[in-house]
mmCIF file of C-alpha atoms in Angstrom:
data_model
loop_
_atom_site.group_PDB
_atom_site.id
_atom_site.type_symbol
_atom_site.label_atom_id
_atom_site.label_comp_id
_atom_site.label_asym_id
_atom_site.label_seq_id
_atom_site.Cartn_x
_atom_site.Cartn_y
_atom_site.Cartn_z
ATOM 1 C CA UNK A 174 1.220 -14.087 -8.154
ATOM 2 C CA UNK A 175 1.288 -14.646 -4.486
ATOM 3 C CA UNK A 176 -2.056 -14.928 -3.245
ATOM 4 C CA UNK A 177 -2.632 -13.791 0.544
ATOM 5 C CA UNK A 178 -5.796 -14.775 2.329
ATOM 6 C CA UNK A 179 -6.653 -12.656 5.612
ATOM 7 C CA UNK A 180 -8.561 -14.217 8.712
ATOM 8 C CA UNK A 181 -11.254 -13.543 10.305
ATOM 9 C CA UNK A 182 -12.587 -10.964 8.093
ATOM 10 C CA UNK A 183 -14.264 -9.014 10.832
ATOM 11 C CA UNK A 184 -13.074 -9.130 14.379
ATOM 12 C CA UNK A 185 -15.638 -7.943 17.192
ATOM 13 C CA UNK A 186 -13.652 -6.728 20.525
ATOM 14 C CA UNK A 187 -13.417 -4.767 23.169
ATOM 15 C CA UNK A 188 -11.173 -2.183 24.180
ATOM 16 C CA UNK A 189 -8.525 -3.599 26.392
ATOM 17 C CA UNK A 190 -8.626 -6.980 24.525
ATOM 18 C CA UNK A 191 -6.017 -9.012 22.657
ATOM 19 C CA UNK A 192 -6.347 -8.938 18.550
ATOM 20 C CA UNK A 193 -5.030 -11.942 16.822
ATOM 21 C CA UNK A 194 -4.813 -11.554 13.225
ATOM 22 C CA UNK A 195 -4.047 -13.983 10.521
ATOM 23 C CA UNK A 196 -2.346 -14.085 6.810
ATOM 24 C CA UNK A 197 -1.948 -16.682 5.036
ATOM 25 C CA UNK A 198 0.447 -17.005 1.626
ATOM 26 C CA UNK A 199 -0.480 -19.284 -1.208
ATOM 27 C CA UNK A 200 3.784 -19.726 -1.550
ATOM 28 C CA UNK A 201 6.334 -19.044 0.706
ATOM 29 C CA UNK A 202 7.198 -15.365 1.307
ATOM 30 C CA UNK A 203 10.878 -14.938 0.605
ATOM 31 C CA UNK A 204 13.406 -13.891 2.834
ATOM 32 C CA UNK A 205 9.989 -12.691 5.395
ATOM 33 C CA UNK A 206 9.154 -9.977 3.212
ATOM 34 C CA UNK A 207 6.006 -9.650 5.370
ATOM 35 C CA UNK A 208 4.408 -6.320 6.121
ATOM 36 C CA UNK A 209 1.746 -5.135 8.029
ATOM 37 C CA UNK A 210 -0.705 -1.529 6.949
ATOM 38 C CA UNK A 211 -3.403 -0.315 9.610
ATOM 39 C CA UNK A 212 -5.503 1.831 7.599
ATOM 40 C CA UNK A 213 -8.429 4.464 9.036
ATOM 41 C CA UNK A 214 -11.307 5.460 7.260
ATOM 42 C CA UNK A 215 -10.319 8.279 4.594
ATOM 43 C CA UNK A 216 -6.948 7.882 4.995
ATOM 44 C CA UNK A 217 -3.920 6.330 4.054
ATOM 45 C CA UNK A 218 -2.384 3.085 4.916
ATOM 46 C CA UNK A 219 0.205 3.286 7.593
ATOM 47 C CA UNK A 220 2.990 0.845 7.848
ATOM 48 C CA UNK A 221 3.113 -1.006 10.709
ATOM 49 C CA UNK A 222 5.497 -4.344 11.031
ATOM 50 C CA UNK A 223 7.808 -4.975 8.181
ATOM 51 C CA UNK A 224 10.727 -8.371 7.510
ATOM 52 C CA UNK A 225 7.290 -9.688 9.374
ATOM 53 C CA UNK A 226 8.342 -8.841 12.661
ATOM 54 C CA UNK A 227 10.188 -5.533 12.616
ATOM 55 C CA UNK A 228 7.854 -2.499 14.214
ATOM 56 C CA UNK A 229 7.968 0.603 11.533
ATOM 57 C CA UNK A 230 9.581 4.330 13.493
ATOM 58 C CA UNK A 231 6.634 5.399 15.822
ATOM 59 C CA UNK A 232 4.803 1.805 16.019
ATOM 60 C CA UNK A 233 3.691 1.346 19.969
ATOM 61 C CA UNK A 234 5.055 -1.933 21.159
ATOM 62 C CA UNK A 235 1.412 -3.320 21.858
ATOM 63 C CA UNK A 236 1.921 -4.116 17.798
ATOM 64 C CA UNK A 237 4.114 -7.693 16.794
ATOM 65 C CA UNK A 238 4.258 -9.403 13.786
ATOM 66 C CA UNK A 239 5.535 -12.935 13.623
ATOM 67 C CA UNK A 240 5.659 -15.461 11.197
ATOM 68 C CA UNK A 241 7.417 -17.304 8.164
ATOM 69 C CA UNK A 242 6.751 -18.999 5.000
ATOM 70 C CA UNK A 243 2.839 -19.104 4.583
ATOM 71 C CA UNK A 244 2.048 -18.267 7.959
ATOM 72 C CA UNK A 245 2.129 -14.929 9.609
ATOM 73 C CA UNK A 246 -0.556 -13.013 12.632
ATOM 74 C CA UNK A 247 -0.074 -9.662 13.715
ATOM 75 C CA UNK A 248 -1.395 -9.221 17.441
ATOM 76 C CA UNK A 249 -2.121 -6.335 19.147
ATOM 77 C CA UNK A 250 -1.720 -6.928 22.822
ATOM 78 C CA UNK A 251 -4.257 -4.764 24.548
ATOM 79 C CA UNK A 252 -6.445 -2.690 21.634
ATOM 80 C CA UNK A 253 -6.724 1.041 22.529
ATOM 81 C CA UNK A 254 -9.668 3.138 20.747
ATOM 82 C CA UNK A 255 -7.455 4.830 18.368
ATOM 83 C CA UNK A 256 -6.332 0.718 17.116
ATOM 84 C CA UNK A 257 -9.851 -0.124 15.472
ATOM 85 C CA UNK A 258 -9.209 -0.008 11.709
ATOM 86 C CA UNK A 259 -8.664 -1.565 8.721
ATOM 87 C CA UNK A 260 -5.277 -3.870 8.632
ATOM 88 C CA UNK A 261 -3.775 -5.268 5.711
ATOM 89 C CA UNK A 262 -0.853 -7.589 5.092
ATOM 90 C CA UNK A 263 1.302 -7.121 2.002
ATOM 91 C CA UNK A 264 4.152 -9.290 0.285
ATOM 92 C CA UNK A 265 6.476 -7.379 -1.494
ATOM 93 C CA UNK A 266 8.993 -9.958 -2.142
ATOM 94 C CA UNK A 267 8.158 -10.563 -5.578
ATOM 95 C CA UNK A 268 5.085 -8.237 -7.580
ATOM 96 C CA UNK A 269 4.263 -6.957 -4.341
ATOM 97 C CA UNK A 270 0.489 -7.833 -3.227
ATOM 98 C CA UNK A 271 -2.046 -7.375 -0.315
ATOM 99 C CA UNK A 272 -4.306 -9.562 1.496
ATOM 100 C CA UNK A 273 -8.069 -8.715 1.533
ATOM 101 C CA UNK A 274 -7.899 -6.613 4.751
ATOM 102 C CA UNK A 275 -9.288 -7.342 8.708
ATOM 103 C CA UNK A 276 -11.431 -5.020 10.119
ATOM 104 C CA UNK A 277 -11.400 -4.701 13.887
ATOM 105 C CA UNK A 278 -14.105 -2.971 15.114
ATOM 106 C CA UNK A 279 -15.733 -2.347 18.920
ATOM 107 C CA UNK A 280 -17.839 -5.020 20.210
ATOM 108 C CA UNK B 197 9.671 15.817 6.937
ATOM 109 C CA UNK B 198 9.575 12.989 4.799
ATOM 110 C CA UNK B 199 5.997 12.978 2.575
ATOM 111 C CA UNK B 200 4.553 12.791 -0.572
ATOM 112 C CA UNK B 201 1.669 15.081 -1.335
ATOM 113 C CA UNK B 202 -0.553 14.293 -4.759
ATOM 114 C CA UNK B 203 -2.992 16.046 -6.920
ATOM 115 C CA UNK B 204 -6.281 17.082 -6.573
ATOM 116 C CA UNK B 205 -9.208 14.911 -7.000
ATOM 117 C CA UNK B 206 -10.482 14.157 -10.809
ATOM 118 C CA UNK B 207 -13.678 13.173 -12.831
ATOM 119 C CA UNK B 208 -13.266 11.660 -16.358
ATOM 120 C CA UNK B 209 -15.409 9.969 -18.739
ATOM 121 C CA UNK B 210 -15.158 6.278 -19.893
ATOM 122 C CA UNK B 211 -12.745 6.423 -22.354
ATOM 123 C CA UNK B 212 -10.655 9.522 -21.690
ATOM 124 C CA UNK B 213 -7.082 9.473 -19.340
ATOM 125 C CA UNK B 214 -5.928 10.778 -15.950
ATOM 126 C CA UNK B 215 -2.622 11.921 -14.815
ATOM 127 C CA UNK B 216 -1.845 11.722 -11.269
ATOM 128 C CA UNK B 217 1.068 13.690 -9.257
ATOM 129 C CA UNK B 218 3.008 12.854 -6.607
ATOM 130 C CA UNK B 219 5.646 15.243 -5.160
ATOM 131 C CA UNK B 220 7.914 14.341 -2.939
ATOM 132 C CA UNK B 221 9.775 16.432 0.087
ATOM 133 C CA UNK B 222 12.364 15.600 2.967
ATOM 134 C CA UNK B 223 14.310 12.936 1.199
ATOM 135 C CA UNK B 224 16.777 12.060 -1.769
ATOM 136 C CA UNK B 225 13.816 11.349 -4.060
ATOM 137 C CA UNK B 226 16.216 9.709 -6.558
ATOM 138 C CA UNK B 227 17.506 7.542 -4.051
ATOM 139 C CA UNK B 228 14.209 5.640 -3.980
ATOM 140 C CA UNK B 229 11.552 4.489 -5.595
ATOM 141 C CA UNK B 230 7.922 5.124 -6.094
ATOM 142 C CA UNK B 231 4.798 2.098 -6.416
ATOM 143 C CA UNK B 232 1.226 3.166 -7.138
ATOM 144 C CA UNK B 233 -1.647 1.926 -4.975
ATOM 145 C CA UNK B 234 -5.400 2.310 -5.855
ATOM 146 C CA UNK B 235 -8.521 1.349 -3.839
ATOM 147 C CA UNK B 236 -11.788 0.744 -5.136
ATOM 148 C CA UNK B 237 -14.528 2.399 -2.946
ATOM 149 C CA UNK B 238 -15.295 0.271 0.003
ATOM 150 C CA UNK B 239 -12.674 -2.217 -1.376
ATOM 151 C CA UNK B 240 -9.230 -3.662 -0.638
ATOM 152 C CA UNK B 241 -5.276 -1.992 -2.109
ATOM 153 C CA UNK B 242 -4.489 -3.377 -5.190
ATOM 154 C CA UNK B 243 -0.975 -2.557 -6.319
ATOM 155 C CA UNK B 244 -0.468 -0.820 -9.859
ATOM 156 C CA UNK B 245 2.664 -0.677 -10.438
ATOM 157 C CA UNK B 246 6.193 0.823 -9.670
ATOM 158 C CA UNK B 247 9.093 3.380 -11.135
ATOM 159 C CA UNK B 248 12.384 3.516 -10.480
ATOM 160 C CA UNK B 249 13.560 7.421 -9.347
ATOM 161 C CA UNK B 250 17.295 6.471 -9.830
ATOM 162 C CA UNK B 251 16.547 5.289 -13.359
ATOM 163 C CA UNK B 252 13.214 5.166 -14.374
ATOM 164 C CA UNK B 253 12.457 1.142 -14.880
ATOM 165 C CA UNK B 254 9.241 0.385 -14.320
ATOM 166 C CA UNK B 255 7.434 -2.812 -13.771
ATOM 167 C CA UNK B 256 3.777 -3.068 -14.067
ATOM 168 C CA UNK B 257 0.999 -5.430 -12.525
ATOM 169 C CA UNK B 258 -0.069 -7.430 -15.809
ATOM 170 C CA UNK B 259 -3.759 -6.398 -15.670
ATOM 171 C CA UNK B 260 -2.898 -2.928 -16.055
ATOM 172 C CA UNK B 261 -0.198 -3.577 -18.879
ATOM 173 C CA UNK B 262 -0.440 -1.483 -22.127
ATOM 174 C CA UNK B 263 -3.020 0.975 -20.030
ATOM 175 C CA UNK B 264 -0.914 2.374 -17.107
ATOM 176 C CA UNK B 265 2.738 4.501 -17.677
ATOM 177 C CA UNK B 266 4.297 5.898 -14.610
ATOM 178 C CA UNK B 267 7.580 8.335 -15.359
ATOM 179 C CA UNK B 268 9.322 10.680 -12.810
ATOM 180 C CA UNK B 269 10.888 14.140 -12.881
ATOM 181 C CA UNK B 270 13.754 14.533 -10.919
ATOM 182 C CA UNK B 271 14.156 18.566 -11.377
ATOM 183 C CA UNK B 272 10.643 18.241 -9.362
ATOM 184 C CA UNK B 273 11.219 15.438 -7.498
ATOM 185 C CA UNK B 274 7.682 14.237 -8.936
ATOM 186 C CA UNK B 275 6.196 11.253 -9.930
ATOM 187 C CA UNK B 276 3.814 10.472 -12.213
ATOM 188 C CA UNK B 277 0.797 7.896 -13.120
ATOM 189 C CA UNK B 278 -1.239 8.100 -16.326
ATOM 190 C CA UNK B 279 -3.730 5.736 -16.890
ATOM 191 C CA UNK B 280 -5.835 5.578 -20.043
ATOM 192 C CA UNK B 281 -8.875 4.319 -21.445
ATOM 193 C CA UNK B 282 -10.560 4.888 -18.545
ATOM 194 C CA UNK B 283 -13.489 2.184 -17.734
ATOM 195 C CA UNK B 284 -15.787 2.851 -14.760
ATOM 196 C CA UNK B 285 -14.383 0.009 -12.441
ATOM 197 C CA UNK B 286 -11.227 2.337 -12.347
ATOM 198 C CA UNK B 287 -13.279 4.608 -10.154
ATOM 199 C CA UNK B 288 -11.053 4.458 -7.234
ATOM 200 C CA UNK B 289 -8.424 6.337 -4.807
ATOM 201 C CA UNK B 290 -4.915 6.213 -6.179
ATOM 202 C CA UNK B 291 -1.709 6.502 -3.582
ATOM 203 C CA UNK B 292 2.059 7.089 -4.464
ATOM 204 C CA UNK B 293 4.185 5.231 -1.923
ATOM 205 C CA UNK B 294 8.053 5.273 -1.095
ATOM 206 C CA UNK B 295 9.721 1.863 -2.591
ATOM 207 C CA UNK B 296 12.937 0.961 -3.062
ATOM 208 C CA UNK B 297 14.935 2.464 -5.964
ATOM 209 C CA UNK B 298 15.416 -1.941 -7.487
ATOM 210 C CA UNK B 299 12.828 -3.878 -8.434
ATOM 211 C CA UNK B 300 12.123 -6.919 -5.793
ATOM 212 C CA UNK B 301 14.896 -5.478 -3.303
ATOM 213 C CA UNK B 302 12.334 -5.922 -0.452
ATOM 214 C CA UNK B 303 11.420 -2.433 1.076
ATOM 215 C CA UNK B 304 8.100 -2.131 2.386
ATOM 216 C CA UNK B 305 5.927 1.195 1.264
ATOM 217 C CA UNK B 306 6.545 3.481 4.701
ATOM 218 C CA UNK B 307 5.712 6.766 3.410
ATOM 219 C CA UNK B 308 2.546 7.650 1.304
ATOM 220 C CA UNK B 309 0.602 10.223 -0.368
ATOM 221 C CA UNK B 310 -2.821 11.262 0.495
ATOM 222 C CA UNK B 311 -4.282 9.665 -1.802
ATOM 223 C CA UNK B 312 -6.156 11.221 -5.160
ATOM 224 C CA UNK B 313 -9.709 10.521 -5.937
ATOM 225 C CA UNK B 314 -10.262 9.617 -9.651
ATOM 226 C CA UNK B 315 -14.338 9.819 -10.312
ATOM 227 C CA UNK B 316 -14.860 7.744 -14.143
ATOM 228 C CA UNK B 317 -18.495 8.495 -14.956
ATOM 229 C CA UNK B 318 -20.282 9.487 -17.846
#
């Protein structure tokens, strides 16, 4: 099983700021099979960035994914209210799994 | 449009099973697939398992092995997740989500259910 290890668990910023989020695979991640899920409290995960770097229909562009192998960040370039949640990343190149989530919240 | 709305929320008792629905509209459900999602309360997504709508393979996350059996009914266009011998750490919310039709062909889940919230309590 690939094991995917999210960094920093919390992240404290303001509106306006730059989010820099981290995922790290225990193996390589074939062929980029690297997605991203924002996910708001009592609701369902949304797909965000999948192939690591490929914005899902509807995605603003503020959202990129980039990344290979073991390493992959999603940034969001200037956080609007509505972008403090929950985000996940997922491999679902093999028995797909999820990292342990990043919460951005509002300093 | 494209969604996939579930059951209604259930409580069971240690021991019994649930059966979870998930109905899907606005697409060639047999075309795709369907994985099953659940989320501890407060926790992280934990992936269950996934069914084929074209043919009905299934492959199963090994914890869950010999517990879980997800089947389809393409009259419906509805999927399905029983899970059985409930204990209470399966206290969770459970989500269908759109997957590719093959096993490991590399879609990422861009359509899900609500979500259904199974209560296992005595």
């Amino acid at each position: 099983e690939i094991v995917l290890t999210q960094s920093p668990g919390t992240l404290s910023l303001s509106p306006g700021e730059r989010a820099t989020l981290s995922c790290r695979a225990s193996q390589s991640v074939s062929s980029s099979y690297l997605a991203w899920y924002q996910q708001k409290p009592g609701q369902a995960p949304r797909l965000l960035i999948y192939g690591a770097s490929s914005r899902a229909t509807g995605i603003p562009d503020r959202f990129s994914g980039s990344g290979s192998g073991t390493d992959f960040t999603l940034t969001i370039s200037r956080l609007e209210p509505e972008d403090f949640a929950v985000y996940y990343c997922q491999q679902y190149g093999s028995s797909p799994t999820f990292g342990q989530g990043t919460k951005v919240e509002i300093k | 449009q494209v969604q996939l709305v579930q059951s209604g929320a259930e409580v069971k008792k240690p021991g019994a099973s649930v059966k979870v629905s998930c109905k899907a509209s606005g697409y060639t459900f047999t075309s795709y697939g369907i994985s099953w999602v659940r989320q501890a309360p407060g926790q992280g997504l934990e992936w269950m398992g996934w069914i084929s709508a074209y043919n009905g393979n299934t492959n199963y996350a090994q914890k869950l092995q010999g517990r879980v059996t997800m089947t389809t009914d393409t009259s419906t266009s509805t999927a399905y997740m029983e899970l059985r011998s409930l204990r209470s750490d399966d206290t969770a919310v459970y989500y269908c989500a759109r997957d590719s039709y093959n096993w490991n062909d590399g879609v990422a889940f861009d359509i899900w259910g609500q979500g259904t919230m199974v209560t296992v309590s005595s």
